[in-house]
PDB file of C-alpha atoms in Angstrom:
ATOM      1  CA  UNK A1012    -224.888  95.825-187.554  1.00 56.00           C
ATOM      2  CA  UNK A1013    -221.902  96.831-185.417  1.00 88.00           C
ATOM      3  CA  UNK A1014    -221.348 100.260-183.925  1.00 89.00           C
ATOM      4  CA  UNK A1015    -218.786 101.343-186.527  1.00 88.00           C
ATOM      5  CA  UNK A1016    -221.246 100.697-189.360  1.00 91.00           C
ATOM      6  CA  UNK A1017    -224.024 102.501-187.512  1.00 93.00           C
ATOM      7  CA  UNK A1018    -221.836 105.545-186.883  1.00 93.00           C
ATOM      8  CA  UNK A1019    -220.700 105.537-190.528  1.00 92.00           C
ATOM      9  CA  UNK A1020    -224.305 105.538-191.725  1.00 93.00           C
ATOM     10  CA  UNK A1021    -225.222 108.281-189.252  1.00 93.00           C
ATOM     11  CA  UNK A1022    -222.286 110.349-190.489  1.00 91.00           C
ATOM     12  CA  UNK A1023    -223.415 109.980-194.108  1.00 92.00           C
ATOM     13  CA  UNK A1024    -226.939 110.988-193.104  1.00 92.00           C
ATOM     14  CA  UNK A1025    -225.549 114.009-191.289  1.00 91.00           C
ATOM     15  CA  UNK A1026    -223.460 115.049-194.281  1.00 90.00           C
ATOM     16  CA  UNK A1027    -226.491 114.787-196.580  1.00 91.00           C
ATOM     17  CA  UNK A1028    -228.615 116.788-194.159  1.00 91.00           C
ATOM     18  CA  UNK A1029    -226.156 119.668-193.821  1.00 89.00           C
ATOM     19  CA  UNK A1030    -225.475 119.660-197.555  1.00 86.00           C
ATOM     20  CA  UNK A1031    -229.188 120.162-198.215  1.00 86.00           C
ATOM     21  CA  UNK A1032    -229.406 122.899-195.590  1.00 86.00           C
ATOM     22  CA  UNK A1033    -226.329 124.658-196.988  1.00 82.00           C
ATOM     23  CA  UNK A1034    -227.802 124.523-200.496  1.00 79.00           C
ATOM     24  CA  UNK A1035    -231.033 126.017-199.189  1.00 77.00           C
ATOM     25  CA  UNK A1036    -229.165 128.897-197.551  1.00 77.00           C
ATOM     26  CA  UNK A1037    -226.866 129.522-200.528  1.00 71.00           C
ATOM     27  CA  UNK A1038    -229.471 129.253-203.304  1.00 69.00           C
ATOM     28  CA  UNK A1039    -232.938 129.720-201.787  1.00 65.00           C
ATOM     29  CA  UNK A1040    -234.517 130.663-205.123  1.00 67.00           C
ATOM     30  CA  UNK A1041    -233.241 127.564-206.922  1.00 62.00           C
ATOM     31  CA  UNK A1042    -234.051 125.032-204.203  1.00 66.00           C
ATOM     32  CA  UNK A1043    -236.856 122.550-204.803  1.00 69.00           C
ATOM     33  CA  UNK A1044    -239.810 122.627-202.389  1.00 73.00           C
ATOM     34  CA  UNK A1045    -239.074 118.969-201.643  1.00 79.00           C
ATOM     35  CA  UNK A1046    -235.548 119.664-200.402  1.00 80.00           C
ATOM     36  CA  UNK A1047    -236.398 120.774-196.861  1.00 82.00           C
ATOM     37  CA  UNK A1048    -238.833 117.889-196.159  1.00 87.00           C
ATOM     38  CA  UNK A1049    -236.183 115.487-197.479  1.00 88.00           C
ATOM     39  CA  UNK A1050    -233.580 117.104-195.226  1.00 88.00           C
ATOM     40  CA  UNK A1051    -235.865 116.662-192.222  1.00 90.00           C
ATOM     41  CA  UNK A1052    -236.425 112.971-192.975  1.00 93.00           C
ATOM     42  CA  UNK A1053    -232.674 112.423-193.293  1.00 92.00           C
ATOM     43  CA  UNK A1054    -232.061 114.299-190.036  1.00 93.00           C
ATOM     44  CA  UNK A1055    -234.616 112.096-188.268  1.00 94.00           C
ATOM     45  CA  UNK A1056    -232.707 108.983-189.336  1.00 93.00           C
ATOM     46  CA  UNK A1057    -229.452 110.621-188.234  1.00 93.00           C
ATOM     47  CA  UNK A1058    -230.837 111.299-184.751  1.00 94.00           C
ATOM     48  CA  UNK A1059    -232.471 107.882-184.530  1.00 95.00           C
ATOM     49  CA  UNK A1060    -229.170 106.064-185.062  1.00 94.00           C
ATOM     50  CA  UNK A1061    -227.286 108.116-182.497  1.00 95.00           C
ATOM     51  CA  UNK A1062    -230.153 107.919-179.988  1.00 95.00           C
ATOM     52  CA  UNK A1063    -229.967 104.135-180.115  1.00 94.00           C
ATOM     53  CA  UNK A1064    -226.249 104.286-179.288  1.00 94.00           C
ATOM     54  CA  UNK A1065    -226.321 107.090-176.725  1.00 95.00           C
ATOM     55  CA  UNK A1066    -229.210 107.597-174.253  1.00 93.00           C
ATOM     56  CA  UNK A1067    -230.097 111.157-173.271  1.00 89.00           C
ATOM     57  CA  UNK A1068    -227.771 111.388-170.202  1.00 92.00           C
ATOM     58  CA  UNK A1069    -224.747 110.527-172.351  1.00 95.00           C
ATOM     59  CA  UNK A1070    -222.067 113.231-172.793  1.00 96.00           C
ATOM     60  CA  UNK A1071    -222.421 112.583-176.528  1.00 97.00           C
ATOM     61  CA  UNK A1072    -225.307 115.060-176.635  1.00 97.00           C
ATOM     62  CA  UNK A1073    -223.143 117.756-175.059  1.00 97.00           C
ATOM     63  CA  UNK A1074    -220.720 117.299-177.936  1.00 97.00           C
ATOM     64  CA  UNK A1075    -223.667 117.360-180.327  1.00 96.00           C
ATOM     65  CA  UNK A1076    -224.764 120.756-178.994  1.00 96.00           C
ATOM     66  CA  UNK A1077    -221.191 122.047-179.188  1.00 97.00           C
ATOM     67  CA  UNK A1078    -220.620 121.048-182.830  1.00 97.00           C
ATOM     68  CA  UNK A1079    -224.018 122.254-184.015  1.00 96.00           C
ATOM     69  CA  UNK A1080    -223.333 125.578-182.288  1.00 96.00           C
ATOM     70  CA  UNK A1081    -219.950 125.850-184.046  1.00 96.00           C
ATOM     71  CA  UNK A1082    -221.588 125.121-187.386  1.00 95.00           C
ATOM     72  CA  UNK A1083    -224.386 127.636-186.811  1.00 94.00           C
ATOM     73  CA  UNK A1084    -221.972 130.470-185.956  1.00 94.00           C
ATOM     74  CA  UNK A1085    -219.690 129.671-188.894  1.00 93.00           C
ATOM     75  CA  UNK A1086    -222.404 129.600-191.558  1.00 90.00           C
ATOM     76  CA  UNK A1087    -224.234 132.604-190.107  1.00 90.00           C
ATOM     77  CA  UNK A1088    -221.251 134.960-190.063  1.00 89.00           C
ATOM     78  CA  UNK A1089    -219.007 133.598-192.837  1.00 85.00           C
ATOM     79  CA  UNK A1090    -219.934 136.439-195.214  1.00 81.00           C
ATOM     80  CA  UNK A1091    -219.716 139.149-192.559  1.00 78.00           C
ATOM     81  CA  UNK A1092    -216.306 138.371-191.069  1.00 78.00           C
ATOM     82  CA  UNK A1093    -212.918 137.499-192.540  1.00 82.00           C
ATOM     83  CA  UNK A1094    -212.586 134.121-190.826  1.00 89.00           C
ATOM     84  CA  UNK A1095    -209.609 133.058-192.931  1.00 90.00           C
ATOM     85  CA  UNK A1096    -207.601 136.086-191.798  1.00 88.00           C
ATOM     86  CA  UNK A1097    -208.944 136.599-188.298  1.00 87.00           C
ATOM     87  CA  UNK A1098    -210.113 133.236-186.954  1.00 90.00           C
ATOM     88  CA  UNK A1099    -209.304 130.360-189.377  1.00 92.00           C
ATOM     89  CA  UNK A1100    -210.738 127.675-187.130  1.00 93.00           C
ATOM     90  CA  UNK A1101    -214.180 129.027-188.012  1.00 93.00           C
ATOM     91  CA  UNK A1102    -213.511 127.869-191.570  1.00 93.00           C
ATOM     92  CA  UNK A1103    -213.278 124.314-190.261  1.00 93.00           C
ATOM     93  CA  UNK A1104    -216.391 124.798-188.168  1.00 94.00           C
ATOM     94  CA  UNK A1105    -218.488 125.022-191.336  1.00 92.00           C
ATOM     95  CA  UNK A1106    -218.222 121.214-191.279  1.00 93.00           C
ATOM     96  CA  UNK A1107    -218.116 120.851-187.476  1.00 95.00           C
ATOM     97  CA  UNK A1108    -220.868 118.173-187.286  1.00 94.00           C
ATOM     98  CA  UNK A1109    -218.458 115.696-188.905  1.00 94.00           C
ATOM     99  CA  UNK A1110    -216.724 115.594-185.507  1.00 95.00           C
ATOM    100  CA  UNK A1111    -219.734 113.759-184.078  1.00 95.00           C
ATOM    101  CA  UNK A1112    -218.357 110.487-185.433  1.00 94.00           C
ATOM    102  CA  UNK A1113    -215.107 111.099-183.553  1.00 93.00           C
ATOM    103  CA  UNK A1114    -216.890 111.844-180.294  1.00 95.00           C
ATOM    104  CA  UNK A1115    -219.034 108.746-180.774  1.00 96.00           C
ATOM    105  CA  UNK A1116    -216.097 106.407-181.378  1.00 94.00           C
ATOM    106  CA  UNK A1117    -214.047 107.794-178.509  1.00 95.00           C
ATOM    107  CA  UNK A1118    -216.974 107.545-176.076  1.00 96.00           C
ATOM    108  CA  UNK A1119    -217.763 103.971-177.100  1.00 94.00           C
ATOM    109  CA  UNK A1120    -214.111 102.979-176.672  1.00 93.00           C
ATOM    110  CA  UNK A1121    -213.809 104.773-173.302  1.00 94.00           C
ATOM    111  CA  UNK A1122    -211.256 107.266-174.660  1.00 93.00           C
ATOM    112  CA  UNK A1123    -213.121 110.512-174.099  1.00 94.00           C
ATOM    113  CA  UNK A1124    -209.856 112.125-172.971  1.00 93.00           C
ATOM    114  CA  UNK A1125    -208.674 112.050-176.617  1.00 92.00           C
ATOM    115  CA  UNK A1126    -211.648 114.003-177.979  1.00 94.00           C
ATOM    116  CA  UNK A1127    -210.207 117.549-177.512  1.00 93.00           C
ATOM    117  CA  UNK A1128    -207.000 116.531-179.290  1.00 92.00           C
ATOM    118  CA  UNK A1129    -208.891 114.976-182.201  1.00 93.00           C
ATOM    119  CA  UNK A1130    -211.289 117.929-182.406  1.00 94.00           C
ATOM    120  CA  UNK A1131    -208.383 120.290-182.930  1.00 93.00           C
ATOM    121  CA  UNK A1132    -206.790 118.000-185.511  1.00 93.00           C
ATOM    122  CA  UNK A1133    -209.982 117.640-187.546  1.00 94.00           C
ATOM    123  CA  UNK A1134    -210.590 121.394-187.469  1.00 95.00           C
ATOM    124  CA  UNK A1135    -207.145 121.948-189.014  1.00 94.00           C
ATOM    125  CA  UNK A1136    -207.785 119.332-191.697  1.00 95.00           C
ATOM    126  CA  UNK A1137    -211.154 120.893-192.513  1.00 95.00           C
ATOM    127  CA  UNK A1138    -209.481 124.293-193.017  1.00 96.00           C
ATOM    128  CA  UNK A1139    -207.140 122.866-195.652  1.00 96.00           C
ATOM    129  CA  UNK A1140    -209.982 120.951-197.290  1.00 95.00           C
ATOM    130  CA  UNK A1141    -211.953 124.201-197.545  1.00 95.00           C
ATOM    131  CA  UNK A1142    -208.892 125.962-198.971  1.00 95.00           C
ATOM    132  CA  UNK A1143    -208.772 123.428-201.818  1.00 96.00           C
ATOM    133  CA  UNK A1144    -212.493 123.810-202.488  1.00 94.00           C
ATOM    134  CA  UNK A1145    -212.139 127.575-202.464  1.00 95.00           C
ATOM    135  CA  UNK A1146    -209.298 127.492-204.997  1.00 95.00           C
ATOM    136  CA  UNK A1147    -211.513 125.440-207.313  1.00 94.00           C
ATOM    137  CA  UNK A1148    -214.626 127.573-206.755  1.00 93.00           C
ATOM    138  CA  UNK A1149    -213.270 131.109-206.370  1.00 94.00           C
ATOM    139  CA  UNK A1150    -214.878 132.469-209.545  1.00 94.00           C
ATOM    140  CA  UNK A1151    -218.269 131.001-208.631  1.00 92.00           C
ATOM    141  CA  UNK A1152    -217.989 132.212-205.018  1.00 91.00           C
ATOM    142  CA  UNK A1153    -216.934 135.674-206.169  1.00 93.00           C
ATOM    143  CA  UNK A1154    -219.939 135.891-208.500  1.00 91.00           C
ATOM    144  CA  UNK A1155    -222.354 134.673-205.809  1.00 86.00           C
ATOM    145  CA  UNK A1156    -220.811 136.723-203.000  1.00 87.00           C
ATOM    146  CA  UNK A1157    -219.992 133.592-201.006  1.00 87.00           C
ATOM    147  CA  UNK A1158    -217.177 133.265-198.489  1.00 90.00           C
ATOM    148  CA  UNK A1159    -213.873 132.113-200.029  1.00 93.00           C
ATOM    149  CA  UNK A1160    -210.446 131.715-198.429  1.00 95.00           C
ATOM    150  CA  UNK A1161    -208.437 132.684-201.522  1.00 96.00           C
ATOM    151  CA  UNK A1162    -210.578 135.738-202.219  1.00 95.00           C
ATOM    152  CA  UNK A1163    -210.280 136.777-198.575  1.00 94.00           C
ATOM    153  CA  UNK A1164    -206.482 136.486-198.627  1.00 95.00           C
ATOM    154  CA  UNK A1165    -206.165 138.560-201.802  1.00 95.00           C
ATOM    155  CA  UNK A1166    -208.602 141.144-200.467  1.00 94.00           C
ATOM    156  CA  UNK A1167    -206.377 141.515-197.401  1.00 92.00           C
ATOM    157  CA  UNK A1168    -203.213 141.656-199.528  1.00 93.00           C
ATOM    158  CA  UNK A1169    -204.687 144.476-201.632  1.00 93.00           C
ATOM    159  CA  UNK A1170    -205.952 146.329-198.527  1.00 92.00           C
ATOM    160  CA  UNK A1171    -209.491 146.446-199.908  1.00 91.00           C
ATOM    161  CA  UNK A1172    -211.632 147.365-196.921  1.00 84.00           C
ATOM    162  CA  UNK A1173    -214.803 148.355-198.757  1.00 86.00           C
ATOM    163  CA  UNK A1174    -215.034 145.756-201.541  1.00 91.00           C
ATOM    164  CA  UNK A1175    -213.859 142.338-202.675  1.00 94.00           C
ATOM    165  CA  UNK A1176    -211.218 141.985-205.408  1.00 95.00           C
ATOM    166  CA  UNK A1177    -212.540 141.577-208.936  1.00 95.00           C
ATOM    167  CA  UNK A1178    -211.741 138.732-211.322  1.00 96.00           C
ATOM    168  CA  UNK A1179    -208.811 140.494-212.960  1.00 95.00           C
ATOM    169  CA  UNK A1180    -207.243 141.415-209.612  1.00 96.00           C
ATOM    170  CA  UNK A1181    -207.448 137.794-208.473  1.00 96.00           C
ATOM    171  CA  UNK A1182    -205.966 136.476-211.701  1.00 93.00           C
ATOM    172  CA  UNK A1183    -203.174 139.040-211.425  1.00 93.00           C
ATOM    173  CA  UNK A1184    -202.449 137.918-207.861  1.00 94.00           C
ATOM    174  CA  UNK A1185    -202.489 134.206-208.756  1.00 93.00           C
ATOM    175  CA  UNK A1186    -200.884 134.044-212.168  1.00 90.00           C
ATOM    176  CA  UNK A1187    -198.565 137.063-212.119  1.00 88.00           C
ATOM    177  CA  UNK A1188    -197.690 137.748-208.483  1.00 89.00           C
ATOM    178  CA  UNK A1189    -197.616 134.123-207.308  1.00 89.00           C
ATOM    179  CA  UNK A1190    -199.920 134.496-204.316  1.00 93.00           C
ATOM    180  CA  UNK A1191    -200.791 130.808-204.417  1.00 93.00           C
ATOM    181  CA  UNK A1192    -197.356 130.088-202.939  1.00 93.00           C
ATOM    182  CA  UNK A1193    -198.327 131.968-199.777  1.00 93.00           C
ATOM    183  CA  UNK A1194    -201.742 130.315-199.842  1.00 95.00           C
ATOM    184  CA  UNK A1195    -199.996 126.947-199.834  1.00 95.00           C
ATOM    185  CA  UNK A1196    -197.666 128.113-197.066  1.00 94.00           C
ATOM    186  CA  UNK A1197    -200.709 128.468-194.831  1.00 94.00           C
ATOM    187  CA  UNK A1198    -201.606 124.823-195.437  1.00 94.00           C
ATOM    188  CA  UNK A1199    -197.996 123.866-194.723  1.00 94.00           C
ATOM    189  CA  UNK A1200    -198.147 125.725-191.406  1.00 94.00           C
ATOM    190  CA  UNK A1201    -201.331 123.822-190.536  1.00 94.00           C
ATOM    191  CA  UNK A1202    -199.529 120.579-191.348  1.00 93.00           C
ATOM    192  CA  UNK A1203    -196.689 121.443-188.977  1.00 92.00           C
ATOM    193  CA  UNK A1204    -199.189 122.214-186.230  1.00 91.00           C
ATOM    194  CA  UNK A1205    -200.956 118.946-186.913  1.00 90.00           C
ATOM    195  CA  UNK A1206    -197.740 116.979-186.452  1.00 85.00           C
ATOM    196  CA  UNK A1207    -197.589 118.204-182.855  1.00 84.00           C
ATOM    197  CA  UNK A1208    -201.213 117.324-182.106  1.00 81.00           C
ATOM    198  CA  UNK A1209    -201.719 113.802-183.430  1.00 71.00           C
ATOM    199  CA  UNK A1210    -198.510 111.769-183.222  1.00 67.00           C
ATOM    200  CA  UNK A1211    -200.581 108.638-182.615  1.00 71.00           C
ATOM    201  CA  UNK A1212    -203.147 109.154-185.397  1.00 79.00           C
ATOM    202  CA  UNK A1213    -201.101 108.591-188.529  1.00 84.00           C
ATOM    203  CA  UNK A1214    -204.005 108.275-190.954  1.00 87.00           C
ATOM    204  CA  UNK A1215    -205.266 111.771-190.156  1.00 89.00           C
ATOM    205  CA  UNK A1216    -201.772 113.162-190.597  1.00 89.00           C
ATOM    206  CA  UNK A1217    -201.329 111.330-193.906  1.00 92.00           C
ATOM    207  CA  UNK A1218    -204.701 112.539-195.169  1.00 94.00           C
ATOM    208  CA  UNK A1219    -203.736 116.123-194.430  1.00 95.00           C
ATOM    209  CA  UNK A1220    -200.377 115.566-196.138  1.00 94.00           C
ATOM    210  CA  UNK A1221    -202.293 114.461-199.231  1.00 95.00           C
ATOM    211  CA  UNK A1222    -204.420 117.644-199.142  1.00 95.00           C
ATOM    212  CA  UNK A1223    -201.380 119.857-198.552  1.00 95.00           C
ATOM    213  CA  UNK A1224    -199.558 118.181-201.442  1.00 95.00           C
ATOM    214  CA  UNK A1225    -202.510 118.828-203.748  1.00 94.00           C
ATOM    215  CA  UNK A1226    -202.274 122.549-203.076  1.00 94.00           C
ATOM    216  CA  UNK A1227    -198.508 122.510-203.490  1.00 94.00           C
ATOM    217  CA  UNK A1228    -198.815 120.783-206.859  1.00 94.00           C
ATOM    218  CA  UNK A1229    -201.314 123.387-208.085  1.00 93.00           C
ATOM    219  CA  UNK A1230    -199.012 126.220-206.996  1.00 92.00           C
ATOM    220  CA  UNK A1231    -195.959 124.492-208.491  1.00 92.00           C
ATOM    221  CA  UNK A1232    -197.678 124.077-211.879  1.00 90.00           C
ATOM    222  CA  UNK A1233    -198.730 127.738-211.967  1.00 90.00           C
ATOM    223  CA  UNK A1234    -195.243 128.886-211.034  1.00 86.00           C
ATOM    224  CA  UNK A1235    -193.726 126.615-213.661  1.00 84.00           C
ATOM    225  CA  UNK A1236    -196.014 128.033-216.366  1.00 77.00           C
ATOM    226  CA  UNK A1237    -195.271 131.572-215.216  1.00 76.00           C
ATOM    227  CA  UNK A1238    -191.539 130.968-215.369  1.00 74.00           C
ATOM    228  CA  UNK A1239    -191.793 129.550-218.898  1.00 71.00           C
ATOM    229  CA  UNK A1240    -193.909 132.491-220.052  1.00 67.00           C
ATOM    230  CA  UNK A1241    -191.348 134.918-218.696  1.00 66.00           C
ATOM    231  CA  UNK A1242    -188.687 133.204-220.811  1.00 62.00           C
ATOM    232  CA  UNK A1243    -190.758 133.426-223.980  1.00 57.00           C
ATOM    233  CA  UNK A1244    -194.063 132.475-225.582  1.00 55.00           C
ATOM    234  CA  UNK A1245    -192.550 129.879-227.944  1.00 50.00           C
ATOM    235  CA  UNK A1246    -191.097 127.901-225.052  1.00 53.00           C
ATOM    236  CA  UNK A1247    -194.506 127.943-223.335  1.00 51.00           C
ATOM    237  CA  UNK A1248    -196.305 126.629-226.430  1.00 57.00           C
ATOM    238  CA  UNK A1249    -193.738 123.864-226.833  1.00 55.00           C
ATOM    239  CA  UNK A1250    -194.041 122.863-223.183  1.00 56.00           C
ATOM    240  CA  UNK A1251    -197.836 122.672-223.517  1.00 57.00           C
ATOM    241  CA  UNK A1252    -197.550 120.422-226.569  1.00 56.00           C
ATOM    242  CA  UNK A1253    -195.081 118.152-224.749  1.00 53.00           C
ATOM    243  CA  UNK A1254    -197.457 117.942-221.776  1.00 59.00           C
ATOM    244  CA  UNK A1255    -200.358 116.938-224.031  1.00 61.00           C
ATOM    245  CA  UNK A1256    -198.225 114.289-225.702  1.00 56.00           C
ATOM    246  CA  UNK A1257    -197.429 112.491-222.457  1.00 54.00           C
TER     247      UNK A1257
END
């Protein structure tokens, strides 16, 4: 098995491990007793693969410590600090261990000098990816008290220092006041920053463009529906029927 396949498998193992750990932290009451032993077995395989590729003196393990530290800080303080407003890169750090595959590939190809550039690019992409997840999950996150980029932005907009916005306040902000346009603008700003970081890594740039476009399409559809509603309920009902007929 070549190095690329080994790193891909290790990355999948790492993703499974951190998913299980995140689930344990988010829903400790609902987690099966078997989940933590399973996570440990997966982590052992993860370490075994990377240990075969990188002996202990390798700088890979310095990057490992760095990314695990970023992840630990992000998941520990995500509900205590407004990362999305104050330090957005911490949003990306919730998935920081995914950068291990980048460090591995760059070290094996003798391009360690590119790692800082790629780290920054992946952090930006992970922010936008989290923004999409948070749009989809905002009601669930609000109910569970979990960190959420959209909720955080609306809380800041409403100057709510002592509580989070409620469901009706969020719906008002999204569907009446059009806050999703500004939410999308943040992803667009990340995309512009990304264009200056990775001119030679087109696939990363294109992937982020796809994510940014997803958010823009969601915002465009909401704004379109809002505009139709403002012009009259009959026009809205007709537009919905036409959409279903396509």
